Short mmCIF file of C-alpha atoms in Angstrom, two decimals:
data_model
loop_
_atom_site.label_atom_id
_atom_site.label_comp_id
_atom_site.label_asym_id
_atom_site.label_seq_id
_atom_site.Cartn_x
_atom_site.Cartn_y
_atom_site.Cartn_z
CA MET D 25 -8.60 13.15 12.60
CA ILE D 26 -11.18 10.76 12.51
CA SER D 27 -11.49 11.59 8.56
CA TYR D 28 -7.25 10.65 8.74
CA GLN D 29 -8.45 7.37 10.79
CA GLN D 30 -11.09 6.05 8.29
CA SER D 31 -9.23 6.76 5.31
CA ALA D 32 -6.11 4.70 6.70
CA ILE D 33 -8.83 1.86 8.01
CA SER D 34 -9.56 2.29 4.55
CA TYR D 35 -5.88 2.12 2.57
CA GLN D 36 -5.54 -0.75 4.79
CA LEU D 37 -8.74 -2.83 3.76
CA SER D 38 -7.47 -2.11 0.32
CA ALA D 39 -4.10 -3.08 0.97
CA ILE D 40 -4.94 -6.13 2.61
CA SER D 41 -7.43 -6.67 -0.24
CA TYR D 42 -4.82 -6.53 -3.22
CA GLN D 43 -2.05 -8.45 -1.19
CA LEU D 44 -5.03 -11.40 -0.92
CA SER D 45 -5.52 -10.91 -5.21
CA ALA D 46 -1.74 -11.32 -5.84
CA TYR D 47 -1.47 -14.02 -3.83
CA ARG D 48 -3.99 -15.59 -6.05
CA LEU D 49 -2.30 -14.68 -9.23
CA GLY D 50 1.16 -15.60 -8.06
CA HIS D 51 4.33 -14.62 -5.45
CA ARG D 52 5.99 -12.71 -8.13
CA LEU D 53 3.04 -10.47 -8.65
CA GLU D 54 2.42 -10.30 -4.74
CA ALA D 55 7.03 -8.99 -4.88
CA CYS D 56 6.64 -6.82 -7.30
CA ALA D 57 3.06 -4.91 -5.38
CA THR D 58 5.89 -4.79 -2.15
CA LEU D 59 8.23 -3.56 -3.93
CA LEU D 60 5.75 -0.55 -5.40
CA GLU D 61 4.76 -0.04 -1.73
CA VAL D 62 7.82 0.72 -1.08
CA LEU D 63 8.91 2.49 -3.56
CA LEU D 64 5.31 5.09 -2.96
CA ASN D 65 5.89 5.27 0.69
CA LYS D 66 9.33 6.72 -0.02
CA LYS D 67 8.17 9.29 -2.61
CA CYS D 68 5.68 9.48 0.43
CA SER D 69 7.55 10.62 2.31
CA LEU D 70 10.37 12.71 0.43
CA MET D 71 6.89 14.69 -0.36
CA ALA D 72 6.07 14.83 2.93
CA ASP D 73 10.09 16.69 4.10
CA GLY D 74 10.35 18.33 0.86
#
């Protein structure tokens, strides 16, 4: 449980830093990153339901 929380926190931090870098590069890239994240979340949830 502890390792899961740590990985979740590190994922949130990396997602935040990625969003900040995407914001500097432009809103279009940020929108693409958000779309990719949604697709990955759907894929992960499908695999978990699996």
